[in-house]
Amino acid sequence: MLKKIIMVLICSSFSVAAANIADTHTEMSGCDACHVNSEPSSDMVHELQQCQSCHGAMKDIAGDNHKIHDGVIGCNDCHIAHKDVKPDALCSQCH
Ligand code: HEC
Ligand code: HEC
Ligand code: HEC
Ligand code: HEC
């Protein structure tokens, strides 16, 4: 329980950071954390597989938003890697 609360605190402090996902991840592990030879694939399948290879499937990531949309949409429908957009700002595009 305590571990869960600490995780939530860590995660929320992360979401306050201004940098976009591509920047934070490039700092951690380079462009090829997601791409091959720093080039985006034509269909983004490789990139989305990379998200899940580190974070797990959507149903296993904390938060109702992930569980609800498991198997329905992909990470990049809500998390725009190279833009400073909060995922909640995109809900209204579909709902
Ligand atoms: C966290 C994973 C991730 C990292 C790290 C990352 N990218 Fe991307 N990149 C994506 C995704 C996903 C897209 C699809 C568009 C989007 O979501 O912004 C993309 C799109 C692109 C595009 C297509 C143009 C665009 O902006 O849509 C280029 C070019 C690109 N990335 C280059 C790079 C380079 C160069 C680096 C390292 C400096 C990098 N990327 C780091 C995930 C990543
Ligand atoms: C190489 C492993 C790896 C890959 C690939 C990866 N992530 Fe991450 N991601 C991490 C780590 C480590 C953190 C920092 C700790 C945490 O919050 O889990 C992180 C943090 C995040 C965060 C918190 C905010 C931020 O920018 O730090 C989001 C959102 C996120 N990742 C989404 C994605 C998405 C979407 C993709 C695919 C486009 C992706 N990740 C690909 C390892 C990865
Ligand atoms: C329906 C939209 C949606 C989809 C799809 C989605 N997310 Fe999220 N995600 C969110 C929202 C909303 C948050 C809350 C944090 C925020 O507002 O920045 C979040 C938070 C996270 C966090 C915690 C970091 C933080 O900022 O607190 C990670 C890691 C993450 N998402 C990874 C992923 C990965 C990986 C995928 C695909 C397997 C994915 N998400 C798909 C909406 C989504
Ligand atoms: C790319 C399109 C898309 C985005 C962006 C998106 N959703 Fe969804 N959402 C769907 C689809 C498709 C379903 C499953 C079909 C349905 O029930 O409407 C769904 C289902 C849901 C459900 C359960 C069914 C319902 O309508 O009550 C909720 C709640 C929900 N989304 C909330 C959100 C929230 C909150 C966000 C932003 C963080 C978000 N969605 C972003 C497409 C999207």
PDB file of C-alpha atoms and ligand atoms in Angstrom:
ATOM      1  CA  MET A   1       0.000   0.000   0.000  1.00  0.00           C
ATOM      2  CA  LEU A   2       2.696   2.471   1.094  1.00  0.00           C
ATOM      3  CA  LYS A   3       4.749   1.418  -1.928  1.00  0.00           C
ATOM      4  CA  LYS A   4       1.762   2.183  -4.150  1.00  0.00           C
ATOM      5  CA  ILE A   5       1.333   5.667  -2.661  1.00  0.00           C
ATOM      6  CA  ILE A   6       5.024   6.416  -3.129  1.00  0.00           C
ATOM      7  CA  MET A   7       4.813   5.268  -6.773  1.00  0.00           C
ATOM      8  CA  VAL A   8       1.822   7.582  -7.332  1.00  0.00           C
ATOM      9  CA  LEU A   9       3.778  10.488  -5.843  1.00  0.00           C
ATOM     10  CA  ILE A  10       6.784   9.755  -8.038  1.00  0.00           C
ATOM     11  CA  CYS A  11       4.583   9.491 -11.136  1.00  0.00           C
ATOM     12  CA  SER A  12       2.726  12.732 -10.426  1.00  0.00           C
ATOM     13  CA  SER A  13       5.941  14.659  -9.922  1.00  0.00           C
ATOM     14  CA  PHE A  14       7.016  13.314 -13.308  1.00  0.00           C
ATOM     15  CA  SER A  15       3.919  14.622 -15.063  1.00  0.00           C
ATOM     16  CA  VAL A  16       4.710  18.136 -13.835  1.00  0.00           C
ATOM     17  CA  ALA A  17       8.008  18.156 -15.768  1.00  0.00           C
ATOM     18  CA  ALA A  18       7.849  20.380 -18.835  1.00  0.00           C
ATOM     19  CA  ALA A  19       9.957  18.310 -21.261  1.00  0.00           C
ATOM     20  CA  ASN A  20       8.195  16.102 -23.797  1.00  0.00           C
ATOM     21  CA  ILE A  21       8.480  12.312 -23.802  1.00  0.00           C
ATOM     22  CA  ALA A  22      10.960  12.124 -26.684  1.00  0.00           C
ATOM     23  CA  ASP A  23      13.328  14.523 -24.907  1.00  0.00           C
ATOM     24  CA  THR A  24      13.151  12.825 -21.512  1.00  0.00           C
ATOM     25  CA  HIS A  25      13.629   9.406 -23.105  1.00  0.00           C
ATOM     26  CA  THR A  26      16.425  10.495 -25.432  1.00  0.00           C
ATOM     27  CA  GLU A  27      18.238  11.803 -22.367  1.00  0.00           C
ATOM     28  CA  MET A  28      17.762   8.394 -20.706  1.00  0.00           C
ATOM     29  CA  SER A  29      18.564   6.066 -23.602  1.00  0.00           C
ATOM     30  CA  GLY A  30      18.953   7.906 -26.909  1.00  0.00           C
ATOM     31  CA  CYS A  31      16.692   8.128 -29.983  1.00  0.00           C
ATOM     32  CA  ASP A  32      16.908   4.391 -30.506  1.00  0.00           C
ATOM     33  CA  ALA A  33      15.056   3.753 -27.277  1.00  0.00           C
ATOM     34  CA  CYS A  34      12.116   4.095 -29.684  1.00  0.00           C
ATOM     35  CA  HIS A  35      13.448   4.327 -33.267  1.00  0.00           C
ATOM     36  CA  VAL A  36      15.918   2.372 -35.415  1.00  0.00           C
ATOM     37  CA  ASN A  37      18.933   4.456 -36.484  1.00  0.00           C
ATOM     38  CA  SER A  38      17.119   7.568 -35.203  1.00  0.00           C
ATOM     39  CA  GLU A  39      14.582   7.273 -38.056  1.00  0.00           C
ATOM     40  CA  PRO A  40      10.843   6.984 -37.439  1.00  0.00           C
ATOM     41  CA  SER A  41       9.257   3.876 -38.974  1.00  0.00           C
ATOM     42  CA  SER A  42       6.505   4.393 -41.523  1.00  0.00           C
ATOM     43  CA  ASP A  43       3.788   2.763 -39.404  1.00  0.00           C
ATOM     44  CA  MET A  44       5.041   3.382 -35.831  1.00  0.00           C
ATOM     45  CA  VAL A  45       4.574  -0.289 -34.960  1.00  0.00           C
ATOM     46  CA  HIS A  46       8.177  -0.613 -33.799  1.00  0.00           C
ATOM     47  CA  GLU A  47       7.931   2.545 -31.655  1.00  0.00           C
ATOM     48  CA  LEU A  48       4.733   1.404 -29.949  1.00  0.00           C
ATOM     49  CA  GLN A  49       6.252  -2.011 -29.275  1.00  0.00           C
ATOM     50  CA  GLN A  50       9.176  -0.228 -27.634  1.00  0.00           C
ATOM     51  CA  CYS A  51       6.821   1.667 -25.300  1.00  0.00           C
ATOM     52  CA  GLN A  52       5.320  -1.604 -24.167  1.00  0.00           C
ATOM     53  CA  SER A  53       8.619  -3.438 -23.855  1.00  0.00           C
ATOM     54  CA  CYS A  54       9.611  -0.973 -21.118  1.00  0.00           C
ATOM     55  CA  HIS A  55       6.289   0.088 -19.591  1.00  0.00           C
ATOM     56  CA  GLY A  56       4.257  -3.083 -20.093  1.00  0.00           C
ATOM     57  CA  ALA A  57       0.892  -3.491 -21.774  1.00  0.00           C
ATOM     58  CA  MET A  58      -1.711  -0.777 -21.310  1.00  0.00           C
ATOM     59  CA  LYS A  59      -3.759  -2.905 -18.934  1.00  0.00           C
ATOM     60  CA  ASP A  60      -0.726  -3.207 -16.632  1.00  0.00           C
ATOM     61  CA  ILE A  61       0.099   0.528 -16.444  1.00  0.00           C
ATOM     62  CA  ALA A  62      -1.316   2.406 -13.434  1.00  0.00           C
ATOM     63  CA  GLY A  63      -4.399   4.547 -13.931  1.00  0.00           C
ATOM     64  CA  ASP A  64      -7.932   3.945 -15.174  1.00  0.00           C
ATOM     65  CA  ASN A  65      -7.204   5.682 -18.480  1.00  0.00           C
ATOM     66  CA  HIS A  66      -4.861   2.888 -19.443  1.00  0.00           C
ATOM     67  CA  LYS A  67      -7.060  -0.036 -18.431  1.00  0.00           C
ATOM     68  CA  ILE A  68     -10.160   1.402 -20.132  1.00  0.00           C
ATOM     69  CA  HIS A  69      -8.403   1.806 -23.482  1.00  0.00           C
ATOM     70  CA  ASP A  70      -6.425  -1.439 -23.505  1.00  0.00           C
ATOM     71  CA  GLY A  71      -6.632  -2.972 -26.969  1.00  0.00           C
ATOM     72  CA  VAL A  72      -8.687  -0.027 -28.219  1.00  0.00           C
ATOM     73  CA  ILE A  73      -6.136   2.726 -28.943  1.00  0.00           C
ATOM     74  CA  GLY A  74      -2.336   3.103 -28.750  1.00  0.00           C
ATOM     75  CA  CYS A  75       0.028   5.084 -26.520  1.00  0.00           C
ATOM     76  CA  ASN A  76       0.504   7.736 -29.183  1.00  0.00           C
ATOM     77  CA  ASP A  77      -3.217   8.487 -29.354  1.00  0.00           C
ATOM     78  CA  CYS A  78      -2.772  10.241 -25.990  1.00  0.00           C
ATOM     79  CA  HIS A  79       0.993  10.718 -25.547  1.00  0.00           C
ATOM     80  CA  ILE A  80       2.472  12.767 -28.405  1.00  0.00           C
ATOM     81  CA  ALA A  81       6.152  11.927 -28.117  1.00  0.00           C
ATOM     82  CA  HIS A  82       7.672  15.051 -29.632  1.00  0.00           C
ATOM     83  CA  LYS A  83       5.187  17.627 -28.388  1.00  0.00           C
ATOM     84  CA  ASP A  84       4.551  19.184 -24.990  1.00  0.00           C
ATOM     85  CA  VAL A  85       0.924  18.078 -24.875  1.00  0.00           C
ATOM     86  CA  LYS A  86      -0.723  16.716 -21.751  1.00  0.00           C
ATOM     87  CA  PRO A  87      -2.581  13.484 -22.514  1.00  0.00           C
ATOM     88  CA  ASP A  88      -5.793  14.786 -20.927  1.00  0.00           C
ATOM     89  CA  ALA A  89      -5.890  17.582 -23.488  1.00  0.00           C
ATOM     90  CA  LEU A  90      -6.599  14.990 -26.215  1.00  0.00           C
ATOM     91  CA  CYS A  91      -9.613  13.228 -24.667  1.00  0.00           C
ATOM     92  CA  SER A  92     -12.071  15.570 -26.328  1.00  0.00           C
ATOM     93  CA  GLN A  93     -10.766  14.650 -29.795  1.00  0.00           C
ATOM     94  CA  CYS A  94     -12.570  11.327 -29.442  1.00  0.00           C
ATOM     95  CA  HIS A  95     -15.159  11.825 -26.690  1.00  0.00           C
TER      96      HIS A  95
HETATM   97  C1  HEC B   1       9.960   7.825 -26.408  1.00  0.00           C
HETATM   98  C2  HEC B   1      10.157   7.358 -27.776  1.00  0.00           C
HETATM   99  C3  HEC B   1      10.869   8.270 -28.753  1.00  0.00           C
HETATM  100  C4  HEC B   1      12.143   8.803 -28.664  1.00  0.00           C
HETATM  101  C5  HEC B   1      13.155   8.612 -27.570  1.00  0.00           C
HETATM  102  C6  HEC B   1      12.345   9.565 -29.870  1.00  0.00           C
HETATM  103  N1  HEC B   1      11.224   9.504 -30.656  1.00  0.00           N
HETATM  104 FE1  HEC B   1      11.005  10.303 -32.491  1.00  0.00          FE
HETATM  105  N2  HEC B   1       9.035   9.717 -32.548  1.00  0.00           N
HETATM  106  C7  HEC B   1       8.434   8.933 -31.600  1.00  0.00           C
HETATM  107  C8  HEC B   1       7.022   8.780 -31.940  1.00  0.00           C
HETATM  108  C9  HEC B   1       5.989   7.975 -31.159  1.00  0.00           C
HETATM  109  C10 HEC B   1       6.807   9.523 -33.132  1.00  0.00           C
HETATM  110  C11 HEC B   1       5.473   9.753 -33.866  1.00  0.00           C
HETATM  111  C12 HEC B   1       4.993  11.200 -33.697  1.00  0.00           C
HETATM  112  C13 HEC B   1       4.842  11.623 -32.257  1.00  0.00           C
HETATM  113  O1  HEC B   1       4.205  10.903 -31.471  1.00  0.00           O
HETATM  114  O2  HEC B   1       5.347  12.710 -31.871  1.00  0.00           O
HETATM  115  C14 HEC B   1       8.110  10.069 -33.500  1.00  0.00           C
HETATM  116  C15 HEC B   1       8.366  10.845 -34.639  1.00  0.00           C
HETATM  117  C16 HEC B   1       9.626  11.201 -35.075  1.00  0.00           C
HETATM  118  C17 HEC B   1       9.898  11.842 -36.348  1.00  0.00           C
HETATM  119  C18 HEC B   1       8.865  12.202 -37.410  1.00  0.00           C
HETATM  120  C19 HEC B   1       8.526  13.670 -37.364  1.00  0.00           C
HETATM  121  C20 HEC B   1       7.686  14.009 -36.186  1.00  0.00           C
HETATM  122  O3  HEC B   1       8.156  14.760 -35.283  1.00  0.00           O
HETATM  123  O4  HEC B   1       6.541  13.543 -36.110  1.00  0.00           O
HETATM  124  C21 HEC B   1      11.254  12.046 -36.408  1.00  0.00           C
HETATM  125  C22 HEC B   1      12.051  12.671 -37.554  1.00  0.00           C
HETATM  126  C23 HEC B   1      11.818  11.546 -35.153  1.00  0.00           C
HETATM  127  N3  HEC B   1      10.799  11.037 -34.381  1.00  0.00           N
HETATM  128  C24 HEC B   1      13.152  11.576 -34.840  1.00  0.00           C
HETATM  129  C25 HEC B   1      13.669  11.345 -33.558  1.00  0.00           C
HETATM  130  C26 HEC B   1      15.039  11.626 -33.135  1.00  0.00           C
HETATM  131  C27 HEC B   1      16.127  12.183 -34.051  1.00  0.00           C
HETATM  132  C28 HEC B   1      15.130  11.289 -31.820  1.00  0.00           C
HETATM  133  C29 HEC B   1      16.308  11.471 -30.865  1.00  0.00           C
HETATM  134  C30 HEC B   1      16.819  12.846 -30.768  1.00  0.00           C
HETATM  135  C31 HEC B   1      13.825  10.767 -31.419  1.00  0.00           C
HETATM  136  N4  HEC B   1      12.976  10.840 -32.495  1.00  0.00           N
HETATM  137  C32 HEC B   1      13.512  10.267 -30.172  1.00  0.00           C
HETATM  138  C33 HEC B   1       9.047   8.387 -30.497  1.00  0.00           C
HETATM  139  C34 HEC B   1      10.304   8.716 -30.015  1.00  0.00           C
HETATM  140  C1  HEC B   2      13.940   2.078 -22.946  1.00  0.00           C
HETATM  141  C2  HEC B   2      12.757   2.002 -22.114  1.00  0.00           C
HETATM  142  C3  HEC B   2      11.595   2.933 -22.427  1.00  0.00           C
HETATM  143  C4  HEC B   2      10.941   3.083 -23.625  1.00  0.00           C
HETATM  144  C5  HEC B   2      11.232   2.419 -24.964  1.00  0.00           C
HETATM  145  C6  HEC B   2       9.844   3.983 -23.366  1.00  0.00           C
HETATM  146  N1  HEC B   2       9.866   4.392 -22.060  1.00  0.00           N
HETATM  147 FE1  HEC B   2       8.642   5.764 -21.189  1.00  0.00          FE
HETATM  148  N2  HEC B   2       9.824   5.828 -19.552  1.00  0.00           N
HETATM  149  C7  HEC B   2      10.853   4.951 -19.285  1.00  0.00           C
HETATM  150  C8  HEC B   2      11.429   5.272 -17.974  1.00  0.00           C
HETATM  151  C9  HEC B   2      12.564   4.531 -17.302  1.00  0.00           C
HETATM  152  C10 HEC B   2      10.692   6.391 -17.492  1.00  0.00           C
HETATM  153  C11 HEC B   2      10.904   7.128 -16.177  1.00  0.00           C
HETATM  154  C12 HEC B   2      10.313   6.358 -15.032  1.00  0.00           C
HETATM  155  C13 HEC B   2       8.844   6.144 -15.189  1.00  0.00           C
HETATM  156  O1  HEC B   2       8.064   7.120 -15.114  1.00  0.00           O
HETATM  157  O2  HEC B   2       8.423   4.975 -15.422  1.00  0.00           O
HETATM  158  C14 HEC B   2       9.680   6.701 -18.504  1.00  0.00           C
HETATM  159  C15 HEC B   2       8.751   7.712 -18.391  1.00  0.00           C
HETATM  160  C16 HEC B   2       7.632   7.865 -19.216  1.00  0.00           C
HETATM  161  C17 HEC B   2       6.557   8.810 -19.003  1.00  0.00           C
HETATM  162  C18 HEC B   2       6.493   9.832 -17.883  1.00  0.00           C
HETATM  163  C19 HEC B   2       6.792  11.240 -18.394  1.00  0.00           C
HETATM  164  C20 HEC B   2       8.178  11.397 -19.010  1.00  0.00           C
HETATM  165  O3  HEC B   2       8.293  11.937 -20.132  1.00  0.00           O
HETATM  166  O4  HEC B   2       9.182  10.987 -18.403  1.00  0.00           O
HETATM  167  C21 HEC B   2       5.658   8.615 -20.015  1.00  0.00           C
HETATM  168  C22 HEC B   2       4.345   9.353 -20.230  1.00  0.00           C
HETATM  169  C23 HEC B   2       6.189   7.569 -20.878  1.00  0.00           C
HETATM  170  N3  HEC B   2       7.403   7.141 -20.354  1.00  0.00           N
HETATM  171  C24 HEC B   2       5.586   7.097 -22.029  1.00  0.00           C
HETATM  172  C25 HEC B   2       6.247   6.359 -23.003  1.00  0.00           C
HETATM  173  C26 HEC B   2       5.755   6.156 -24.361  1.00  0.00           C
HETATM  174  C27 HEC B   2       4.442   6.661 -24.899  1.00  0.00           C
HETATM  175  C28 HEC B   2       6.711   5.408 -25.018  1.00  0.00           C
HETATM  176  C29 HEC B   2       6.741   4.973 -26.473  1.00  0.00           C
HETATM  177  C30 HEC B   2       6.592   6.048 -27.477  1.00  0.00           C
HETATM  178  C31 HEC B   2       7.777   5.125 -24.059  1.00  0.00           C
HETATM  179  N4  HEC B   2       7.470   5.721 -22.865  1.00  0.00           N
HETATM  180  C32 HEC B   2       8.921   4.392 -24.333  1.00  0.00           C
HETATM  181  C33 HEC B   2      11.293   3.953 -20.116  1.00  0.00           C
HETATM  182  C34 HEC B   2      10.921   3.780 -21.448  1.00  0.00           C
HETATM  183  C1  HEC B   3      -6.485   7.312 -23.153  1.00  0.00           C
HETATM  184  C2  HEC B   3      -5.256   8.054 -23.182  1.00  0.00           C
HETATM  185  C3  HEC B   3      -3.963   7.342 -22.836  1.00  0.00           C
HETATM  186  C4  HEC B   3      -3.397   6.273 -23.494  1.00  0.00           C
HETATM  187  C5  HEC B   3      -3.916   5.537 -24.711  1.00  0.00           C
HETATM  188  C6  HEC B   3      -2.151   6.006 -22.820  1.00  0.00           C
HETATM  189  N1  HEC B   3      -1.987   6.880 -21.774  1.00  0.00           N
HETATM  190 FE1  HEC B   3      -0.423   6.938 -20.476  1.00  0.00          FE
HETATM  191  N2  HEC B   3      -1.342   8.434 -19.422  1.00  0.00           N
HETATM  192  C7  HEC B   3      -2.530   9.047 -19.782  1.00  0.00           C
HETATM  193  C8  HEC B   3      -2.864  10.057 -18.776  1.00  0.00           C
HETATM  194  C9  HEC B   3      -4.091  10.950 -18.805  1.00  0.00           C
HETATM  195  C10 HEC B   3      -1.832  10.011 -17.798  1.00  0.00           C
HETATM  196  C11 HEC B   3      -1.762  10.835 -16.502  1.00  0.00           C
HETATM  197  C12 HEC B   3      -0.518  11.653 -16.365  1.00  0.00           C
HETATM  198  C13 HEC B   3      -0.547  12.988 -17.033  1.00  0.00           C
HETATM  199  O1  HEC B   3      -1.596  13.675 -17.054  1.00  0.00           O
HETATM  200  O2  HEC B   3       0.546  13.408 -17.523  1.00  0.00           O
HETATM  201  C14 HEC B   3      -0.890   8.966 -18.244  1.00  0.00           C
HETATM  202  C15 HEC B   3       0.280   8.616 -17.564  1.00  0.00           C
HETATM  203  C16 HEC B   3       1.222   7.713 -18.031  1.00  0.00           C
HETATM  204  C17 HEC B   3       2.461   7.388 -17.362  1.00  0.00           C
HETATM  205  C18 HEC B   3       2.868   7.878 -15.993  1.00  0.00           C
HETATM  206  C19 HEC B   3       3.760   9.067 -16.071  1.00  0.00           C
HETATM  207  C20 HEC B   3       3.080  10.312 -15.630  1.00  0.00           C
HETATM  208  O3  HEC B   3       3.159  11.319 -16.378  1.00  0.00           O
HETATM  209  O4  HEC B   3       2.461  10.344 -14.547  1.00  0.00           O
HETATM  210  C21 HEC B   3       3.140   6.509 -18.150  1.00  0.00           C
HETATM  211  C22 HEC B   3       4.497   5.882 -17.885  1.00  0.00           C
HETATM  212  C23 HEC B   3       2.306   6.265 -19.304  1.00  0.00           C
HETATM  213  N3  HEC B   3       1.153   7.015 -19.198  1.00  0.00           N
HETATM  214  C24 HEC B   3       2.653   5.424 -20.343  1.00  0.00           C
HETATM  215  C25 HEC B   3       1.775   5.016 -21.342  1.00  0.00           C
HETATM  216  C26 HEC B   3       2.101   3.969 -22.313  1.00  0.00           C
HETATM  217  C27 HEC B   3       3.417   3.231 -22.400  1.00  0.00           C
HETATM  218  C28 HEC B   3       0.984   3.824 -23.101  1.00  0.00           C
HETATM  219  C29 HEC B   3       0.751   2.798 -24.193  1.00  0.00           C
HETATM  220  C30 HEC B   3       1.041   1.380 -23.841  1.00  0.00           C
HETATM  221  C31 HEC B   3      -0.015   4.793 -22.636  1.00  0.00           C
HETATM  222  N4  HEC B   3       0.503   5.468 -21.560  1.00  0.00           N
HETATM  223  C32 HEC B   3      -1.262   4.995 -23.185  1.00  0.00           C
HETATM  224  C33 HEC B   3      -3.289   8.763 -20.899  1.00  0.00           C
HETATM  225  C34 HEC B   3      -3.080   7.722 -21.762  1.00  0.00           C
HETATM  226  C1  HEC B   4      -7.966   8.254 -30.107  1.00  0.00           C
HETATM  227  C2  HEC B   4      -9.306   8.286 -29.521  1.00  0.00           C
HETATM  228  C3  HEC B   4      -9.448   8.346 -28.017  1.00  0.00           C
HETATM  229  C4  HEC B   4      -8.803   9.173 -27.121  1.00  0.00           C
HETATM  230  C5  HEC B   4      -7.750  10.234 -27.417  1.00  0.00           C
HETATM  231  C6  HEC B   4      -9.377   8.884 -25.821  1.00  0.00           C
HETATM  232  N1  HEC B   4     -10.299   7.911 -25.932  1.00  0.00           N
HETATM  233 FE1  HEC B   4     -11.469   7.164 -24.396  1.00  0.00          FE
HETATM  234  N2  HEC B   4     -12.181   5.717 -25.663  1.00  0.00           N
HETATM  235  C7  HEC B   4     -11.922   5.621 -27.006  1.00  0.00           C
HETATM  236  C8  HEC B   4     -12.551   4.416 -27.530  1.00  0.00           C
HETATM  237  C9  HEC B   4     -12.515   3.952 -28.989  1.00  0.00           C
HETATM  238  C10 HEC B   4     -13.205   3.803 -26.438  1.00  0.00           C
HETATM  239  C11 HEC B   4     -13.992   2.481 -26.443  1.00  0.00           C
HETATM  240  C12 HEC B   4     -15.318   2.641 -27.135  1.00  0.00           C
HETATM  241  C13 HEC B   4     -16.239   3.454 -26.291  1.00  0.00           C
HETATM  242  O1  HEC B   4     -16.744   2.923 -25.282  1.00  0.00           O
HETATM  243  O2  HEC B   4     -16.463   4.643 -26.605  1.00  0.00           O
HETATM  244  C14 HEC B   4     -12.977   4.649 -25.264  1.00  0.00           C
HETATM  245  C15 HEC B   4     -13.490   4.433 -24.003  1.00  0.00           C
HETATM  246  C16 HEC B   4     -13.418   5.324 -22.939  1.00  0.00           C
HETATM  247  C17 HEC B   4     -14.130   5.204 -21.678  1.00  0.00           C
HETATM  248  C18 HEC B   4     -15.067   4.058 -21.293  1.00  0.00           C
HETATM  249  C19 HEC B   4     -16.331   4.063 -22.108  1.00  0.00           C
HETATM  250  C20 HEC B   4     -17.109   5.310 -21.913  1.00  0.00           C
HETATM  251  O3  HEC B   4     -17.281   6.066 -22.906  1.00  0.00           O
HETATM  252  O4  HEC B   4     -17.547   5.585 -20.773  1.00  0.00           O
HETATM  253  C21 HEC B   4     -13.809   6.307 -20.911  1.00  0.00           C
HETATM  254  C22 HEC B   4     -14.306   6.634 -19.514  1.00  0.00           C
HETATM  255  C23 HEC B   4     -12.855   7.081 -21.679  1.00  0.00           C
HETATM  256  N3  HEC B   4     -12.646   6.473 -22.903  1.00  0.00           N
HETATM  257  C24 HEC B   4     -12.238   8.252 -21.247  1.00  0.00           C
HETATM  258  C25 HEC B   4     -11.190   8.887 -21.895  1.00  0.00           C
HETATM  259  C26 HEC B   4     -10.320   9.895 -21.296  1.00  0.00           C
HETATM  260  C27 HEC B   4     -10.469  10.446 -19.891  1.00  0.00           C
HETATM  261  C28 HEC B   4      -9.404  10.237 -22.262  1.00  0.00           C
HETATM  262  C29 HEC B   4      -8.230  11.204 -22.149  1.00  0.00           C
HETATM  263  C30 HEC B   4      -7.257  10.913 -21.092  1.00  0.00           C
HETATM  264  C31 HEC B   4      -9.699   9.452 -23.455  1.00  0.00           C
HETATM  265  N4  HEC B   4     -10.766   8.649 -23.181  1.00  0.00           N
HETATM  266  C32 HEC B   4      -9.006   9.557 -24.659  1.00  0.00           C
HETATM  267  C33 HEC B   4     -11.178   6.516 -27.767  1.00  0.00           C
HETATM  268  C34 HEC B   4     -10.371   7.519 -27.244  1.00  0.00           C
END
